[in-house]
PDB file of C-alpha atoms in Angstrom:
ATOM      1  CA  ALA A 273     232.889 141.248 103.893  1.00 53.00           C
ATOM      2  CA  SER A 274     234.012 137.645 102.916  1.00 55.00           C
ATOM      3  CA  PRO A 275     237.340 137.178 102.040  1.00 61.00           C
ATOM      4  CA  ASN A 276     236.597 136.987  98.207  1.00 68.00           C
ATOM      5  CA  GLN A 277     234.604 139.857  97.854  1.00 63.00           C
ATOM      6  CA  VAL A 278     236.486 142.651  96.038  1.00 62.00           C
ATOM      7  CA  SER A 279     235.748 146.169  96.595  1.00 58.00           C
ATOM      8  CA  THR A 280     236.461 148.543  93.433  1.00 58.00           C
ATOM      9  CA  THR A 281     236.399 152.681  93.671  1.00 59.00           C
ATOM     10  CA  THR A 282     236.735 154.122  90.205  1.00 57.00           C
ATOM     11  CA  THR A 283     237.920 157.469  90.187  1.00 57.00           C
ATOM     12  CA  GLU A 284     238.023 159.851  86.771  1.00 60.00           C
ATOM     13  CA  ALA A 285     240.610 162.343  86.785  1.00 62.00           C
ATOM     14  CA  SER A 286     239.442 166.021  85.734  1.00 61.00           C
ATOM     15  CA  LYS A 287     241.090 167.335  82.837  1.00 61.00           C
ATOM     16  CA  THR A 288     241.614 170.388  81.377  1.00 58.00           C
ATOM     17  CA  ILE A 289     241.464 170.765  77.927  1.00 54.00           C
ATOM     18  CA  THR A 290     242.494 173.804  76.343  1.00 55.00           C
ATOM     19  CA  ARG A 291     241.102 175.189  73.061  1.00 58.00           C
ATOM     20  CA  LYS A 292     243.005 177.153  71.044  1.00 62.00           C
ATOM     21  CA  THR A 293     241.218 180.525  69.904  1.00 66.00           C
ATOM     22  CA  PRO A 294     240.528 180.917  66.762  1.00 72.00           C
ATOM     23  CA  SER A 295     242.547 183.556  64.692  1.00 79.00           C
ATOM     24  CA  PRO A 296     240.413 186.371  63.703  1.00 87.00           C
ATOM     25  CA  TYR A 297     242.416 186.052  60.370  1.00 94.00           C
ATOM     26  CA  LYS A 298     241.830 183.609  57.021  1.00 96.00           C
ATOM     27  CA  LEU A 299     243.935 182.546  55.192  1.00 97.00           C
ATOM     28  CA  GLY A 300     244.864 184.426  52.174  1.00 98.00           C
ATOM     29  CA  GLU A 301     243.497 187.564  53.972  1.00 97.00           C
ATOM     30  CA  ILE A 302     245.056 190.755  52.537  1.00 97.00           C
ATOM     31  CA  VAL A 303     245.470 193.372  55.304  1.00 97.00           C
ATOM     32  CA  ASP A 304     246.692 197.202  55.827  1.00 96.00           C
ATOM     33  CA  SER A 305     248.729 196.476  59.148  1.00 95.00           C
ATOM     34  CA  LEU A 306     249.723 194.157  62.193  1.00 96.00           C
ATOM     35  CA  PRO A 307     249.129 193.560  65.673  1.00 94.00           C
ATOM     36  CA  HIS A 308     251.986 195.629  67.188  1.00 94.00           C
ATOM     37  CA  THR A 309     252.700 192.292  69.610  1.00 95.00           C
ATOM     38  CA  LYS A 310     253.972 190.057  66.306  1.00 96.00           C
ATOM     39  CA  GLN A 311     257.196 188.281  65.952  1.00 97.00           C
ATOM     40  CA  THR A 312     259.373 188.971  62.534  1.00 97.00           C
ATOM     41  CA  VAL A 313     260.781 185.781  62.025  1.00 97.00           C
ATOM     42  CA  VAL A 314     263.170 185.537  58.995  1.00 97.00           C
ATOM     43  CA  ILE A 315     262.897 182.077  56.920  1.00 96.00           C
ATOM     44  CA  ASP A 316     265.567 181.483  54.008  1.00 95.00           C
ATOM     45  CA  GLY A 317     266.022 185.074  53.162  1.00 96.00           C
ATOM     46  CA  GLN A 318     261.942 185.668  53.669  1.00 95.00           C
ATOM     47  CA  SER A 319     260.767 188.135  56.375  1.00 95.00           C
ATOM     48  CA  TYR A 320     257.792 187.021  57.695  1.00 98.00           C
ATOM     49  CA  PHE A 321     255.239 188.192  60.501  1.00 98.00           C
ATOM     50  CA  LYS A 322     253.998 185.760  63.364  1.00 97.00           C
ATOM     51  CA  TYR A 323     250.933 186.940  65.969  1.00 96.00           C
ATOM     52  CA  GLN A 324     249.880 183.827  68.106  1.00 94.00           C
ATOM     53  CA  ASP A 325     249.565 180.980  65.464  1.00 94.00           C
ATOM     54  CA  THR A 326     248.698 183.209  62.786  1.00 97.00           C
ATOM     55  CA  TRP A 327     251.581 184.106  59.639  1.00 98.00           C
ATOM     56  CA  PHE A 328     251.344 186.995  57.150  1.00 98.00           C
ATOM     57  CA  ALA A 329     254.178 187.981  54.515  1.00 98.00           C
ATOM     58  CA  PRO A 330     254.100 191.445  53.060  1.00 96.00           C
ATOM     59  CA  LEU A 331     252.897 192.652  50.239  1.00 96.00           C
ATOM     60  CA  ARG A 332     256.375 195.159  49.196  1.00 85.00           C
ATOM     61  CA  ALA A 333     254.628 196.798  46.639  1.00 82.00           C
ATOM     62  CA  ASP A 334     251.099 197.845  48.137  1.00 84.00           C
ATOM     63  CA  ARG A 335     252.454 197.711  51.872  1.00 90.00           C
ATOM     64  CA  LYS A 336     249.872 195.274  53.080  1.00 97.00           C
ATOM     65  CA  TYR A 337     250.260 192.094  54.429  1.00 98.00           C
ATOM     66  CA  VAL A 338     248.903 188.435  53.464  1.00 98.00           C
ATOM     67  CA  VAL A 339     247.920 185.678  55.635  1.00 98.00           C
ATOM     68  CA  VAL A 340     249.978 182.485  54.631  1.00 98.00           C
ATOM     69  CA  GLU A 341     250.285 179.000  56.229  1.00 97.00           C
ATOM     70  CA  SER A 342     253.498 178.683  58.609  1.00 96.00           C
ATOM     71  CA  PRO A 343     256.147 178.170  56.915  1.00 94.00           C
ATOM     72  CA  LEU A 344     258.034 176.047  58.917  1.00 91.00           C
TER      73      LEU A 344
END
């Protein structure tokens, strides 16, 4: 190789792409019960329930829950 020749090697790093599993719940959907692994979160005196990335608000009169946008 001549002194003026430049050798380059390009290596692309492998990327790990994490995709969120779509929630089985749809915004506005009303459900009869919540998953057992839910978390209870109180925001401004209102109780919400969080399961993975899905938030629920209680419908007290019906003892059901509605899927809502994140209150945070």
